[in-house]
């Protein structure tokens, strides 16, 4: 064991003396720092948005109060009142931004039909978003494997080409220990840089790591382990530097660049989501058709969803707020199936992506990391569900005064429901979701061991 | 080594032929070409299918919305203004080839009175987080993967000759370094020709798939092709230059792959993040709150003492020579509404203009970053030529707002002239008025305007080519 430790120390010193290794590791570290800084800026912007919501809401209340100093009919006040909802970012979003920069982090909701209020795009610059996220997850999923492969594809082939491999093996006390030591120090160096970046990312905002953070770190290291196994297989199989370089390059370009992009296109093409247009257009048509229908018809439909208002007096005049909101409810009810299909389709897309992740470990890791960070599609859908629930709370609050035709004095506006945010659902993911990583890991190691066991061949 | 290579005083053509033969006879060549072709076909076919499906769906809904519009019953004009309509973003002429920003931009905008809604349903909000790793399109294959193919095929061109000592031999026997380099470049380009032709085929397919209105956009395709070819040429020069300088083929490949990963994969993202941090955009809530605040301060139509609307009232009464709004021959309520719409539209246009200015500053920073990462230059040019860039999105949103304003004001005009002031809301306007409203039409920015401001991208690509070419010409290859 001591001999192996000495070998490790020797190999580490040798690795860190080479210019390529130092340059590659420095590049990785700098790219990681830049990614952390970029994510930090974006999250700070989002945090500012959330922090400003109460003031913006107060300003809105003040504006409406100026308009209706003596209070106003509940229906009217509700019409003008947009209530803020928001989804705070979990600390781990600093490492895995996921969809956070393309989906809205805050939505202002009013009592009107809900579905049309959920899907508005943010103000982000699509030209910037189309370039892809630049976060630590990207650095870990795409760049770290490249550095690892560059450093380790030729741990045998270079010495073999120079004819000194038998000598080096003899000095190291065997091919196995030499191979293991060389690969271990390279993997450790890359893992150390990534872990250092992780630590910087925690220390920067002063986060105390908990189980979630360590879990994220573990998945990151698992991903690096997969690539270490791939590097081991390539290094053990390829006989020349040119061959190992070509194999390593192909593996990286395929798994980290081409396949993720191709899988995304395949999923988008195979799982159309036409419900977006459908529900938008249908909801509008339904809501406004109410103006031309007998009021009883609209109310009859409304009472199916809200039977507790069945005994309300019929509307005598041209207009009543309760009728207005009943029309909007009819709009939501009419697209409830489209909305459910919309969500089901999105989930089907995500599930298909997860199934295809078998083909490309970086996709599997990206999904795991954004899931743990609460920045994946599921987290966004959960936020929209909370907004739906909050819209229900709003209805529960406003329906009684709207149906009672009450004037709400300004003082009572303080009691409007407040959205209670929840941390985004972050899940560790199941063992099965790690199989697309664990199986290539095992395969790579098995291939490497088998190749090395072949008597003498590796040396020649 | 290659036994058929010419030895003495070889001509450019002979060296080119020898290099071409050397490359195409490698076992990997056929595989690489097949892989390239399959990927391009995959991107073109699936991208084309998806594009066609979405365009067809959009057309259907456009028709449906029009039919719904025309089949409205008698309605009060203001009711119609709240019923509103939808603006659909036109599909870019080469969107199948280069989807540009399309996946990240909303395609449909709800237009109604008093409110400027944002564009809805960007594809990016409907995808798993893996989407952020990249999106495959024919343009992606040509902009990002073709350079890699250049690197893989070209890194050995001069390094092998230098390593084996044959370069020295050739040069000492009267072949000038310029001829050697030119021949190598030509040979490499010849070997890349099938990939180039496939790229052209993808562009032609994209042009043929373009929305039919204006015929196939050949000029746009030519611009996109020129940009992609120029970018590929940059990488040919870089590959040969580094091949000449690296000393060994393996070192050349390592350097080139690192360069490619940095320029094509890392720098674009880093540049995007930098642009976002350098010119931070307001968040949606900030934008909306500022807008609402300013609109509120402009005037309050409900307040009889409000100076803006008090003046409007005095002026209107004076114009018609009456003392009370009830005596006006037109509906004063509609006049107030039209004035309010004007004020909010002006305010919105200013705020939206500021937002767009920030986005454009970010974009111009990305274009300047083409001096560091030429792929950003070709991306910008290609998306602009394809009608799928930020400008196309912005012009769509602007056109939608212009249309919305005209549409609402026209309804306010009908309200003013055809609805009496007394019992205003109890009246309806005959349904035959609705048919006269024109459909929303937005044009993709014409090529000239689309390419406005992209001179820097051409320059960056040209200078990269020039610098790599000069570097290549002045490598240490001396007789």
GROMACS .gro file of C-alpha atoms in nm, chain B residues 147-324:
model
  178
  607UNK     CA    1  -1.547   2.316  -3.802
  608UNK     CA    2  -1.482   2.004  -3.596
  609UNK     CA    3  -1.485   1.796  -3.913
  610UNK     CA    4  -1.236   2.043  -4.065
  611UNK     CA    5  -1.013   1.999  -3.762
  612UNK     CA    6  -1.029   1.622  -3.768
  613UNK     CA    7  -0.958   1.595  -4.140
  614UNK     CA    8  -0.707   1.876  -4.160
  615UNK     CA    9  -0.490   1.862  -3.852
  616UNK     CA   10  -0.245   1.619  -4.010
  617UNK     CA   11  -0.205   1.798  -4.343
  618UNK     CA   12   0.123   1.972  -4.268
  619UNK     CA   13   0.213   1.820  -3.932
  620UNK     CA   14   0.257   1.475  -4.090
  621UNK     CA   15   0.483   1.617  -4.361
  622UNK     CA   16   0.687   1.807  -4.106
  623UNK     CA   17   0.712   1.511  -3.870
  624UNK     CA   18   0.827   1.274  -4.142
  625UNK     CA   19   1.074   1.526  -4.286
  626UNK     CA   20   0.903   1.519  -4.619
  627UNK     CA   21   0.814   1.885  -4.597
  628UNK     CA   22   1.181   1.974  -4.586
  629UNK     CA   23   1.246   1.742  -4.878
  630UNK     CA   24   0.969   1.897  -5.088
  631UNK     CA   25   1.083   2.247  -5.009
  632UNK     CA   26   1.446   2.175  -5.079
  633UNK     CA   27   1.352   2.037  -5.417
  634UNK     CA   28   1.201   2.360  -5.532
  635UNK     CA   29   0.842   2.357  -5.407
  636UNK     CA   30   0.776   2.695  -5.252
  637UNK     CA   31   0.613   2.700  -4.909
  638UNK     CA   32   0.324   2.896  -5.057
  639UNK     CA   33   0.258   2.626  -5.314
  640UNK     CA   34   0.275   2.356  -5.050
  641UNK     CA   35   0.031   2.536  -4.822
  642UNK     CA   36  -0.203   2.627  -5.105
  643UNK     CA   37  -0.201   2.271  -5.231
  644UNK     CA   38  -0.273   2.136  -4.884
  645UNK     CA   39  -0.556   2.382  -4.835
  646UNK     CA   40  -0.706   2.295  -5.170
  647UNK     CA   41  -0.679   1.925  -5.101
  648UNK     CA   42  -0.847   1.967  -4.765
  649UNK     CA   43  -1.123   2.176  -4.916
  650UNK     CA   44  -1.168   1.910  -5.181
  651UNK     CA   45  -1.202   1.644  -4.914
  652UNK     CA   46  -1.458   1.863  -4.735
  653UNK     CA   47  -1.655   1.917  -5.054
  654UNK     CA   48  -1.913   1.643  -4.982
  655UNK     CA   49  -1.986   1.800  -4.643
  656UNK     CA   50  -2.019   2.139  -4.808
  657UNK     CA   51  -2.257   1.999  -5.069
  658UNK     CA   52  -2.464   1.837  -4.797
  659UNK     CA   53  -2.479   2.172  -4.623
  660UNK     CA   54  -2.596   2.337  -4.942
  661UNK     CA   55  -2.855   2.064  -4.981
  662UNK     CA   56  -2.980   2.133  -4.627
  663UNK     CA   57  -3.007   2.502  -4.712
  664UNK     CA   58  -3.191   2.431  -5.036
  665UNK     CA   59  -3.429   2.203  -4.846
  666UNK     CA   60  -3.479   2.482  -4.592
  667UNK     CA   61  -3.546   2.734  -4.868
  668UNK     CA   62  -3.794   2.505  -5.039
  669UNK     CA   63  -3.972   2.451  -4.708
  670UNK     CA   64  -4.012   2.825  -4.662
  671UNK     CA   65  -4.363   2.965  -4.624
  672UNK     CA   66  -4.494   3.000  -4.977
  673UNK     CA   67  -4.586   3.370  -4.988
  674UNK     CA   68  -4.268   3.509  -5.140
  675UNK     CA   69  -4.120   3.206  -5.313
  676UNK     CA   70  -3.804   3.030  -5.200
  677UNK     CA   71  -3.569   3.277  -5.032
  678UNK     CA   72  -3.263   3.205  -5.242
  679UNK     CA   73  -3.084   3.527  -5.161
  680UNK     CA   74  -3.126   3.465  -4.790
  681UNK     CA   75  -2.998   3.111  -4.838
  682UNK     CA   76  -2.700   3.246  -5.030
  683UNK     CA   77  -2.615   3.481  -4.745
  684UNK     CA   78  -2.645   3.201  -4.489
  685UNK     CA   79  -2.431   2.979  -4.711
  686UNK     CA   80  -2.168   3.250  -4.756
  687UNK     CA   81  -2.147   3.306  -4.382
  688UNK     CA   82  -2.118   2.933  -4.310
  689UNK     CA   83  -1.857   2.891  -4.585
  690UNK     CA   84  -1.655   3.184  -4.456
  691UNK     CA   85  -1.664   3.038  -4.107
  692UNK     CA   86  -1.558   2.697  -4.237
  693UNK     CA   87  -1.275   2.867  -4.430
  694UNK     CA   88  -1.157   3.026  -4.105
  695UNK     CA   89  -1.130   2.678  -3.957
  696UNK     CA   90  -0.951   2.541  -4.265
  697UNK     CA   91  -0.689   2.813  -4.228
  698UNK     CA   92  -0.668   2.760  -3.850
  699UNK     CA   93  -0.636   2.383  -3.888
  700UNK     CA   94  -0.353   2.414  -4.140
  701UNK     CA   95  -0.181   2.688  -3.947
  702UNK     CA   96  -0.178   2.490  -3.627
  703UNK     CA   97  -0.092   2.176  -3.818
  704UNK     CA   98   0.215   2.357  -3.946
  705UNK     CA   99   0.314   2.495  -3.609
  706UNK     CA  100   0.232   2.212  -3.372
  707UNK     CA  101   0.520   1.987  -3.463
  708UNK     CA  102   0.317   1.667  -3.444
  709UNK     CA  103  -0.024   1.565  -3.565
  710UNK     CA  104  -0.138   1.460  -3.218
  711UNK     CA  105  -0.037   1.792  -3.071
  712UNK     CA  106  -0.209   1.974  -3.356
  713UNK     CA  107  -0.528   1.779  -3.296
  714UNK     CA  108  -0.517   1.843  -2.922
  715UNK     CA  109  -0.464   2.215  -2.971
  716UNK     CA  110  -0.732   2.241  -3.236
  717UNK     CA  111  -0.992   2.047  -3.040
  718UNK     CA  112  -0.924   2.265  -2.737
  719UNK     CA  113  -0.955   2.573  -2.955
  720UNK     CA  114  -1.276   2.443  -3.106
  721UNK     CA  115  -1.427   2.357  -2.768
  722UNK     CA  116  -1.336   2.701  -2.638
  723UNK     CA  117  -1.455   2.894  -2.943
  724UNK     CA  118  -1.767   2.697  -3.035
  725UNK     CA  119  -1.891   2.555  -2.704
  726UNK     CA  120  -1.770   2.762  -2.410
  727UNK     CA  121  -1.723   3.117  -2.534
  728UNK     CA  122  -2.072   3.163  -2.684
  729UNK     CA  123  -2.231   3.073  -2.349
  730UNK     CA  124  -1.983   3.282  -2.155
  731UNK     CA  125  -2.046   3.573  -2.392
  732UNK     CA  126  -2.421   3.535  -2.344
  733UNK     CA  127  -2.382   3.535  -1.966
  734UNK     CA  128  -2.151   3.835  -1.986
  735UNK     CA  129  -2.392   4.027  -2.209
  736UNK     CA  130  -2.677   3.952  -1.968
  737UNK     CA  131  -2.472   4.076  -1.674
  738UNK     CA  132  -2.332   4.379  -1.857
  739UNK     CA  133  -2.672   4.513  -1.967
  740UNK     CA  134  -2.916   4.368  -1.713
  741UNK     CA  135  -3.277   4.363  -1.829
  742UNK     CA  136  -3.560   4.467  -1.601
  743UNK     CA  137  -3.763   4.178  -1.469
  744UNK     CA  138  -4.120   4.141  -1.583
  745UNK     CA  139  -4.253   4.267  -1.249
  746UNK     CA  140  -4.030   4.574  -1.254
  747UNK     CA  141  -4.126   4.649  -1.611
  748UNK     CA  142  -4.498   4.615  -1.543
  749UNK     CA  143  -4.485   4.810  -1.217
  750UNK     CA  144  -4.295   5.102  -1.372
  751UNK     CA  145  -4.534   5.109  -1.665
  752UNK     CA  146  -4.843   5.100  -1.443
  753UNK     CA  147  -4.703   5.373  -1.222
  754UNK     CA  148  -4.630   5.602  -1.514
  755UNK     CA  149  -4.963   5.539  -1.684
  756UNK     CA  150  -5.136   5.618  -1.357
  757UNK     CA  151  -4.952   5.949  -1.329
  758UNK     CA  152  -5.047   6.046  -1.684
  759UNK     CA  153  -5.404   6.101  -1.589
  760UNK     CA  154  -5.711   5.944  -1.444
  761UNK     CA  155  -6.004   5.928  -1.680
  762UNK     CA  156  -6.238   5.854  -1.389
  763UNK     CA  157  -6.143   6.171  -1.205
  764UNK     CA  158  -6.341   6.475  -1.325
  765UNK     CA  159  -6.074   6.709  -1.185
  766UNK     CA  160  -5.786   6.537  -1.360
  767UNK     CA  161  -5.602   6.806  -1.564
  768UNK     CA  162  -5.541   6.594  -1.875
  769UNK     CA  163  -5.898   6.479  -1.908
  770UNK     CA  164  -6.043   6.811  -1.795
  771UNK     CA  165  -5.858   6.973  -2.085
  772UNK     CA  166  -5.984   6.707  -2.324
  773UNK     CA  167  -6.335   6.781  -2.210
  774UNK     CA  168  -6.305   7.155  -2.253
  775UNK     CA  169  -6.152   7.113  -2.595
  776UNK     CA  170  -6.412   6.866  -2.713
  777UNK     CA  171  -6.700   7.079  -2.590
  778UNK     CA  172  -6.548   7.385  -2.758
  779UNK     CA  173  -6.499   7.203  -3.086
  780UNK     CA  174  -6.865   7.109  -3.106
  781UNK     CA  175  -6.986   7.433  -2.947
  782UNK     CA  176  -7.194   7.267  -2.674
  783UNK     CA  177  -7.196   7.304  -2.300
  784UNK     CA  178  -7.243   6.947  -2.179
   0.00000   0.00000   0.00000
